Structure formats: C-alpha cells, structure tokens
JSON list of C-alpha atoms in Angstrom, two decimals:
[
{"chain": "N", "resi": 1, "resn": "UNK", "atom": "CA", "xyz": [0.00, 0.00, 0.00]},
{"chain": "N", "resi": 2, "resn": "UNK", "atom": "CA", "xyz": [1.31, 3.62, -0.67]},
{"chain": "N", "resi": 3, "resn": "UNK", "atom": "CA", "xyz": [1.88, 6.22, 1.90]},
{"chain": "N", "resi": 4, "resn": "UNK", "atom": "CA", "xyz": [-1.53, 8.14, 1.09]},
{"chain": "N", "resi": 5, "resn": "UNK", "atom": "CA", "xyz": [-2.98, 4.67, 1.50]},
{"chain": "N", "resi": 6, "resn": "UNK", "atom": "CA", "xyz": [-1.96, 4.72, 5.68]},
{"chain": "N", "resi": 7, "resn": "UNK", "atom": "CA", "xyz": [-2.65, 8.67, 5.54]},
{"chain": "N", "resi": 8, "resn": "UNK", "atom": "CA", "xyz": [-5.85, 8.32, 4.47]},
{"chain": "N", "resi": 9, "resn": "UNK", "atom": "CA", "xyz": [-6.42, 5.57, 6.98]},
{"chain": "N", "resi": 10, "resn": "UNK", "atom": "CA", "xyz": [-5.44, 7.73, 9.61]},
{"chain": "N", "resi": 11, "resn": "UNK", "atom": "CA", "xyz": [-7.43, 11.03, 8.65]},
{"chain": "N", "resi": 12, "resn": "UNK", "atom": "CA", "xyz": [-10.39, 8.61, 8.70]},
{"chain": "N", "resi": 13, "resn": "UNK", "atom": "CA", "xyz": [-9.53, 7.32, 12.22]},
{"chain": "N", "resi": 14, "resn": "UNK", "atom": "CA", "xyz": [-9.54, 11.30, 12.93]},
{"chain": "N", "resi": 15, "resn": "UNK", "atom": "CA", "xyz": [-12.55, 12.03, 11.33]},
{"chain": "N", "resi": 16, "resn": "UNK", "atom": "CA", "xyz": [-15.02, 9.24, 12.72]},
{"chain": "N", "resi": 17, "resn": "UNK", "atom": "CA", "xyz": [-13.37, 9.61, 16.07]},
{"chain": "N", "resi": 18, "resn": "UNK", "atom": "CA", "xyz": [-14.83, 13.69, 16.18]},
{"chain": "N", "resi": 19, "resn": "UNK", "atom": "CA", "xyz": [-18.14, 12.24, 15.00]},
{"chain": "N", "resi": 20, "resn": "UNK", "atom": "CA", "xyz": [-17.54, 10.09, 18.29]},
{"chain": "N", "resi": 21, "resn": "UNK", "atom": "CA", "xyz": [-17.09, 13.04, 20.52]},
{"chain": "N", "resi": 22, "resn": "UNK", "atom": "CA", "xyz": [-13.48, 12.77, 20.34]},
{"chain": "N", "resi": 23, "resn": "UNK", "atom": "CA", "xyz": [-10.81, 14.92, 19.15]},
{"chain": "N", "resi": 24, "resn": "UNK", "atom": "CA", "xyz": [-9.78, 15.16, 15.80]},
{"chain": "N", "resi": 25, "resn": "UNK", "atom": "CA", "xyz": [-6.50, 13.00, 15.22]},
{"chain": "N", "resi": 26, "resn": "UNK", "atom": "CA", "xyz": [-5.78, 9.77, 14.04]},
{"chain": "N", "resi": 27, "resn": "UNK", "atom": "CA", "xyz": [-2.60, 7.26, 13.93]},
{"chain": "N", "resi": 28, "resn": "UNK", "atom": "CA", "xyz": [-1.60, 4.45, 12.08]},
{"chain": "N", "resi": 29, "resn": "UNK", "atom": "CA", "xyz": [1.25, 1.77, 13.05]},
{"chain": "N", "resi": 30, "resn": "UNK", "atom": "CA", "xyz": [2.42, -0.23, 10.20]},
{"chain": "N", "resi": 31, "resn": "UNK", "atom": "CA", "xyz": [5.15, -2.40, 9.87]},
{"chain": "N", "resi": 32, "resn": "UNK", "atom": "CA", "xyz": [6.17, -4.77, 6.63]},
{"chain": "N", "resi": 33, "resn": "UNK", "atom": "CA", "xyz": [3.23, -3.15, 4.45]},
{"chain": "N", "resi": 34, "resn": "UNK", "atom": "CA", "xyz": [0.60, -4.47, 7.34]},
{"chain": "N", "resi": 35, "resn": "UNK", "atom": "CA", "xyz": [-0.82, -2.53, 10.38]},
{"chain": "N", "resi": 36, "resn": "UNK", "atom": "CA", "xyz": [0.23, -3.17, 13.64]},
{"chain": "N", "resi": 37, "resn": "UNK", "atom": "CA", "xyz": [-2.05, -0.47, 15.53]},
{"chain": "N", "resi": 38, "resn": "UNK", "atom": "CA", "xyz": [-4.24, 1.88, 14.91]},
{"chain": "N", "resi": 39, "resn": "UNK", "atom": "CA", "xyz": [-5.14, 5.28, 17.49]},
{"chain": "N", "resi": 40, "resn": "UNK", "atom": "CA", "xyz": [-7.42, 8.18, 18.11]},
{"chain": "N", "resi": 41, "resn": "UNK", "atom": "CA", "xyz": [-7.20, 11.21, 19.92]},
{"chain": "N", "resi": 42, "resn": "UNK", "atom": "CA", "xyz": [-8.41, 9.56, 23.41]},
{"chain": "N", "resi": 43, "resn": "UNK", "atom": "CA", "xyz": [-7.55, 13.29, 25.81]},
{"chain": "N", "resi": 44, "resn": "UNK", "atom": "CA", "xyz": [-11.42, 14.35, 26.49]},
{"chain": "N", "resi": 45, "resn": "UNK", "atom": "CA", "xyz": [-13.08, 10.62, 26.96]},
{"chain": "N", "resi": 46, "resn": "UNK", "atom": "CA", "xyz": [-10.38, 9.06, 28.74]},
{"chain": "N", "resi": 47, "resn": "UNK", "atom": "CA", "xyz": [-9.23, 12.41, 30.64]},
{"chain": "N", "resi": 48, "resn": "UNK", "atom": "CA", "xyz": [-5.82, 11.57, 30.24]},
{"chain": "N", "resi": 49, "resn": "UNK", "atom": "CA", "xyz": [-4.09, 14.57, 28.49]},
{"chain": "N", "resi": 50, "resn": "UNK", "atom": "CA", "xyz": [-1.58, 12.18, 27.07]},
{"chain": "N", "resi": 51, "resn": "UNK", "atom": "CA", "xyz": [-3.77, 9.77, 25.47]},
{"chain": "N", "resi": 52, "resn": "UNK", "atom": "CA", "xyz": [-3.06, 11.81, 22.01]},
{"chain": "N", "resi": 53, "resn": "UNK", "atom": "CA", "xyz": [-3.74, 9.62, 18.73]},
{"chain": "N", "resi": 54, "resn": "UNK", "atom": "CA", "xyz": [-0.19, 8.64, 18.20]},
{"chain": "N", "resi": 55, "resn": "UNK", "atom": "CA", "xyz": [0.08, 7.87, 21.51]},
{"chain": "N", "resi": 56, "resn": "UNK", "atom": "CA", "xyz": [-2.53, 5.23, 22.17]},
{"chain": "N", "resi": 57, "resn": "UNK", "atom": "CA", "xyz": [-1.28, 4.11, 18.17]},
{"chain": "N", "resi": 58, "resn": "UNK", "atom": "CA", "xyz": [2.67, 3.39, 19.98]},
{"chain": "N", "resi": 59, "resn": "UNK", "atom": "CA", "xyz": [1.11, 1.99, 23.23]},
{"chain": "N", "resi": 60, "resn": "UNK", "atom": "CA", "xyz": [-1.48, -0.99, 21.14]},
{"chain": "N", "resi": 61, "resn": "UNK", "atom": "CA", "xyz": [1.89, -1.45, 19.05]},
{"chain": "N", "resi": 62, "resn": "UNK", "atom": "CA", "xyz": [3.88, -1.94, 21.81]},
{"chain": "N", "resi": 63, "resn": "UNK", "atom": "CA", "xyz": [1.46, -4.57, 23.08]},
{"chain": "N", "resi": 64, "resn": "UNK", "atom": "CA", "xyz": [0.51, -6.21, 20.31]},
{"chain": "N", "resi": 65, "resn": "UNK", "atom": "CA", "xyz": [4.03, -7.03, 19.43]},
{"chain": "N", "resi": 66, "resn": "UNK", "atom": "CA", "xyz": [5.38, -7.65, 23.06]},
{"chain": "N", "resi": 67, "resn": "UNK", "atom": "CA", "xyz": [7.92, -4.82, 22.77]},
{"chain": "N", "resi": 68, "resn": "UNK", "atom": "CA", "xyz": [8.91, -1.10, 23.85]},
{"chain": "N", "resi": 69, "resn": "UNK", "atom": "CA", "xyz": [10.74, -0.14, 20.86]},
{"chain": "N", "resi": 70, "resn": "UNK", "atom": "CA", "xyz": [9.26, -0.24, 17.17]},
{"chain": "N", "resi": 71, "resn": "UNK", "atom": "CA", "xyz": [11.87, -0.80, 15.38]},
{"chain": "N", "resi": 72, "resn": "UNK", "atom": "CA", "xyz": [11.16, -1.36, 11.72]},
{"chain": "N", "resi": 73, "resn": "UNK", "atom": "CA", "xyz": [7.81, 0.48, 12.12]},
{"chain": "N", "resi": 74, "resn": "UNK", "atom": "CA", "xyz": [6.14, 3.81, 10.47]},
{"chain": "N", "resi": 75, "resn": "UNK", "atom": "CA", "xyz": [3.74, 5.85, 12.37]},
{"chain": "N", "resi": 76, "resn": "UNK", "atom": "CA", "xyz": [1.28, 7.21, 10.00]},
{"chain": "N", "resi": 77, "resn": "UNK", "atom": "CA", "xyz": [-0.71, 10.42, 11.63]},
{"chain": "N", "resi": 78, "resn": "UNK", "atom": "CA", "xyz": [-3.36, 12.07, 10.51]},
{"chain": "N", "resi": 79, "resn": "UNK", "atom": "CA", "xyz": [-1.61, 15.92, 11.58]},
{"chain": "N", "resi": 80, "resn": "UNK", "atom": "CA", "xyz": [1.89, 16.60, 12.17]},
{"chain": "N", "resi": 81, "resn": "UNK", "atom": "CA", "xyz": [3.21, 15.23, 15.85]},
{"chain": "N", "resi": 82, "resn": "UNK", "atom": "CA", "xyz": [3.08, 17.63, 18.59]},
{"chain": "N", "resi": 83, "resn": "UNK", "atom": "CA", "xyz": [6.12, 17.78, 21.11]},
{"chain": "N", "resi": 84, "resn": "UNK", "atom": "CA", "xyz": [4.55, 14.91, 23.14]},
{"chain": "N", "resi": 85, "resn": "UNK", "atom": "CA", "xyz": [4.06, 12.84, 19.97]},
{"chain": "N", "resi": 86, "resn": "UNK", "atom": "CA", "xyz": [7.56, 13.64, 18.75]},
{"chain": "N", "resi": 87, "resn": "UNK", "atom": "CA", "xyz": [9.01, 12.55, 22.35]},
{"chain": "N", "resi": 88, "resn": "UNK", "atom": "CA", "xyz": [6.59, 9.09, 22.68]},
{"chain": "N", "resi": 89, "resn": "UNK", "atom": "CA", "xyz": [7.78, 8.47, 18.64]},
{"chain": "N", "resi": 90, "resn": "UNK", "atom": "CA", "xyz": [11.86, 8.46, 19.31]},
{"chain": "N", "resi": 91, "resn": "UNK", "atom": "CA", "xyz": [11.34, 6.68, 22.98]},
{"chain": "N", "resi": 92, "resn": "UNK", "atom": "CA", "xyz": [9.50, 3.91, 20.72]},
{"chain": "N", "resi": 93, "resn": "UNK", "atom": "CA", "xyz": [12.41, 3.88, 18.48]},
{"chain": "N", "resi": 94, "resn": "UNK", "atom": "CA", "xyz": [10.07, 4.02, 15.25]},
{"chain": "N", "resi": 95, "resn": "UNK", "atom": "CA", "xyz": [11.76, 4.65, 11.98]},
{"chain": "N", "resi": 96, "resn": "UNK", "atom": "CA", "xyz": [9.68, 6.98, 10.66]},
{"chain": "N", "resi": 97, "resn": "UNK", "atom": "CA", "xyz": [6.96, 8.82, 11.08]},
{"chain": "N", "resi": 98, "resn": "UNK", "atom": "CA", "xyz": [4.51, 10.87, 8.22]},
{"chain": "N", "resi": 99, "resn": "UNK", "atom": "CA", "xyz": [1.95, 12.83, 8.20]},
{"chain": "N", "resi": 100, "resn": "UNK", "atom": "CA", "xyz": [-0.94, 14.69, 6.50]},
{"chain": "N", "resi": 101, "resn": "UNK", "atom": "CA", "xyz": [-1.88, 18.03, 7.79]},
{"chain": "N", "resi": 102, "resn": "UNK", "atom": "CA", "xyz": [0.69, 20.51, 9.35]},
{"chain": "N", "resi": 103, "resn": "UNK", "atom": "CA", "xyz": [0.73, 22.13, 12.65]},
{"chain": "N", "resi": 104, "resn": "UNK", "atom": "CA", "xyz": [-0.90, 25.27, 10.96]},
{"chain": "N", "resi": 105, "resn": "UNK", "atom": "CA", "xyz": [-3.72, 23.30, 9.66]},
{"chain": "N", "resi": 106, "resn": "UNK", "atom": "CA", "xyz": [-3.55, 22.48, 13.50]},
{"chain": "N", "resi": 107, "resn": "UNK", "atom": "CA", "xyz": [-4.00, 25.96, 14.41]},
{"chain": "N", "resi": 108, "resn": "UNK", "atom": "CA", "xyz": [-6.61, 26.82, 12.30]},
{"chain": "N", "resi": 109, "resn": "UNK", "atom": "CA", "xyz": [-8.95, 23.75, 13.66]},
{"chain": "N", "resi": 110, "resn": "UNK", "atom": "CA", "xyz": [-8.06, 25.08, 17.94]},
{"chain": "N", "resi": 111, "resn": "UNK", "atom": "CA", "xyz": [-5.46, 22.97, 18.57]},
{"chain": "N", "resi": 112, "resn": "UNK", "atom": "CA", "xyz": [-2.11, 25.23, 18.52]},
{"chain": "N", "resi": 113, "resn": "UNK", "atom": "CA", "xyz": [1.04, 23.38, 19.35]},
{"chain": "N", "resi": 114, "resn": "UNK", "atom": "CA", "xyz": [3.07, 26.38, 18.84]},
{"chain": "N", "resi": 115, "resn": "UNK", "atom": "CA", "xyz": [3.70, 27.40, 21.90]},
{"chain": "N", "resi": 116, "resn": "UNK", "atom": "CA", "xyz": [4.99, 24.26, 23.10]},
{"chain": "N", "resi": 117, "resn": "UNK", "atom": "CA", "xyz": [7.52, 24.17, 20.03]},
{"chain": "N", "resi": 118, "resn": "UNK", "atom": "CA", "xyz": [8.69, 27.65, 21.07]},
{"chain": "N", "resi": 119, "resn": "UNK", "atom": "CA", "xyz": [8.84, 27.21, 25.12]},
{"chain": "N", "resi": 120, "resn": "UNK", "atom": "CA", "xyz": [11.02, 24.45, 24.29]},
{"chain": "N", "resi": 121, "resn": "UNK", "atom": "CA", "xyz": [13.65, 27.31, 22.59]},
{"chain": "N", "resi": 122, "resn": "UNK", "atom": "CA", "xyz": [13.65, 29.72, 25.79]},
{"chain": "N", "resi": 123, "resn": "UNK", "atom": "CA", "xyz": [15.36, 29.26, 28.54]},
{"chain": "N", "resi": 124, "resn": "UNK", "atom": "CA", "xyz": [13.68, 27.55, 31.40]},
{"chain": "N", "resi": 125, "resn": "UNK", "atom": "CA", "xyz": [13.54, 30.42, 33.67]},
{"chain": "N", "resi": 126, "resn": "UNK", "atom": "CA", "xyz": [11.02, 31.92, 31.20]},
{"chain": "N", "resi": 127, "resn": "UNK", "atom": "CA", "xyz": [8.41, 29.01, 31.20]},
{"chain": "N", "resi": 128, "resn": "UNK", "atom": "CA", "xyz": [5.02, 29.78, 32.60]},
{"chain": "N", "resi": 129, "resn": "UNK", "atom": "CA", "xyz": [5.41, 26.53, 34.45]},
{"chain": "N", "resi": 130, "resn": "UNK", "atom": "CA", "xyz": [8.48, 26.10, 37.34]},
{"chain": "N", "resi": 131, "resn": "UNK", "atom": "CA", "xyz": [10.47, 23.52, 36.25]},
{"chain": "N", "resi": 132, "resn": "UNK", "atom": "CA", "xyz": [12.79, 23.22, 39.52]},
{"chain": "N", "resi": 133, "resn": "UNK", "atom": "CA", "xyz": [15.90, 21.04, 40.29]},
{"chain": "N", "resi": 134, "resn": "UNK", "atom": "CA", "xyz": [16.10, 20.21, 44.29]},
{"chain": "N", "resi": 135, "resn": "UNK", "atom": "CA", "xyz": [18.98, 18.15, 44.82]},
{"chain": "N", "resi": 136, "resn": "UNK", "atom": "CA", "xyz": [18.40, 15.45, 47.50]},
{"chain": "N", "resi": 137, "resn": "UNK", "atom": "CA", "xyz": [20.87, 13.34, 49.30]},
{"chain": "N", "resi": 138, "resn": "UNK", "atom": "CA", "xyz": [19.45, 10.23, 47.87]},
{"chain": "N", "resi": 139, "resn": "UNK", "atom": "CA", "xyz": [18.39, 11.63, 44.26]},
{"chain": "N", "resi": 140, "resn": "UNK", "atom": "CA", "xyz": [20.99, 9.29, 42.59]},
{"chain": "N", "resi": 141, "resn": "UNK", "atom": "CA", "xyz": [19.82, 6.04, 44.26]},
{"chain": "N", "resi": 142, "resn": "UNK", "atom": "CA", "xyz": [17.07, 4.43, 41.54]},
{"chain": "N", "resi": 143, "resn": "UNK", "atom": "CA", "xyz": [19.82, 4.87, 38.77]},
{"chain": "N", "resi": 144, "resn": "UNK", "atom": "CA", "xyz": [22.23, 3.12, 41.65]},
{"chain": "N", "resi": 145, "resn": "UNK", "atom": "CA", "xyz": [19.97, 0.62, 42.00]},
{"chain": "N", "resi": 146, "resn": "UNK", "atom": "CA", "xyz": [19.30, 0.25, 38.19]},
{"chain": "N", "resi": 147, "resn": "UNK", "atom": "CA", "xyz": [22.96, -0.12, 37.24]},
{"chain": "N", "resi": 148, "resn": "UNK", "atom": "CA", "xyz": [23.69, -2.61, 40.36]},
{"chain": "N", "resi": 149, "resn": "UNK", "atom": "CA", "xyz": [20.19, -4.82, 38.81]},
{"chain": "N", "resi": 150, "resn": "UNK", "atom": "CA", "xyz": [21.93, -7.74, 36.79]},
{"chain": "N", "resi": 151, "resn": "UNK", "atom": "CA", "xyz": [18.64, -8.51, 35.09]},
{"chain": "N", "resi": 152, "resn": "UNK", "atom": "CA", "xyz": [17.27, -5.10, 34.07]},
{"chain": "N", "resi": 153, "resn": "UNK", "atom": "CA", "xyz": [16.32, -4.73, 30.44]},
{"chain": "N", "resi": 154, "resn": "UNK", "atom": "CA", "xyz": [18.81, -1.91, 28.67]},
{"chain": "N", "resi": 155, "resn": "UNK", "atom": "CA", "xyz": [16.67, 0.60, 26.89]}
]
C-alpha cells in the first residue's frame, strides 16, 4: 500500500473519532506493508491529556508485538506530531513517522502546538510553568539501583 494509503487511513480514524465526541486526530502503526495499531485522539473521553492519537497508536503497538521499541515500524498520523508525539515516537524507536496536515492546519482547527515548540527554545527560567531542580541526598539512588540490577532490560 502507498503512503496516502496509511494517511488516508489515519485522517479517517480522525474524522469518525470527532463524529464520536473525540478529538480530531488519528494514527496508524504499520510495519512490513501491514498494520500493527491503529489510534485516536483519546484526551477528552479518557481524561488523560496524554492519550493523544499517536500515543494510544505506539502503546497498542507496543502490546501487540510484546515490545517497547518499534523498530522497523512507520507511524502514519493524521496531523503533524506535537512535542509529546515527537518525544513518545523516538522513545519507541520508530523509523519513521509521516503525516498529512501541518501544525498550521492544527492551528486553524483550535489545537495550537506552537507554543509548546517555542517554550522548548527559551530558557527555562522563562516558562510559565516552574520547572525546579532540588537536589536530595538520595536523588541518585534508583539509577544506583538500576545499574547494580543484573537482570534489568537496557533501553
């Protein structure tokens, strides 16, 4: 199947999940010319502000093939990834990842990601939100832990 095959898919996963009272974003897995997983915007009905189309696409991938990483894999979106899609798409290791309508086209429909792609290029100190560092005596001690765990799965 072509690559405006799996867009289409996913702009119809967007457009039937509004029509469900959901938001308007869709995601496609596919792996070896078959689909792995499939995702819709899930924020509003699941109130879980992370549950973002591409997101809930990586996390049914993930279980359907027993893994964390998707190697080998395209995620197919219905709008361009915001900064938490971008994040949850190179944790998941996915080799690529297209989509149909830009973060303007975003924009226009009420859903601007822009200021998350510019706080990202200012300096902390100028975030609306604190982001503060309070070093503890024992803030070190999971990663101690981790590296002293002989079976822990590298990652």
């Amino acid at each position: 199947m072509s690559e405006e095959t799996w867009l289409a898919r996913a702009v119809e996963l967007a457009t039937t999940n509004v029509a469900a009272g959901g938001g308007p974003f869709g995601a496609v897995i596919v792996r070896d010319g078959a689909v792995v997983a499939e995702g819709q915007n899930r924020v509003t009905r699941d109130l879980d502000p992370t549950a973002h189309a591409e997101v809930m696409a990586i996390r049914a991938a993930c279980t359907s093939l027993a893994t964390f990483e998707l190697t080998g894999c395209t995620l197919y979106t219905s709008c361009e990834p915001c900064p938490l899609c971008v994040s949850a798409s190179l944790w998941a290791r996915l080799d690529r990842v297209v989509y149909a309508a830009d973060r303007d086209d975003a924009a226009r429909g009420g859903f601007d990601d822009r200021a998350f792609y510019e706080l990202f290029e200012r300096p902390r100190s100028q975030w609306t939100m604190a982001v503060t560092h309070v070093a503890t005596a024992d803030a070190t001690a999971p990663f101690d832990a981790w590296l002293a765990h002989e079976g822990r799965t590298a990652y």
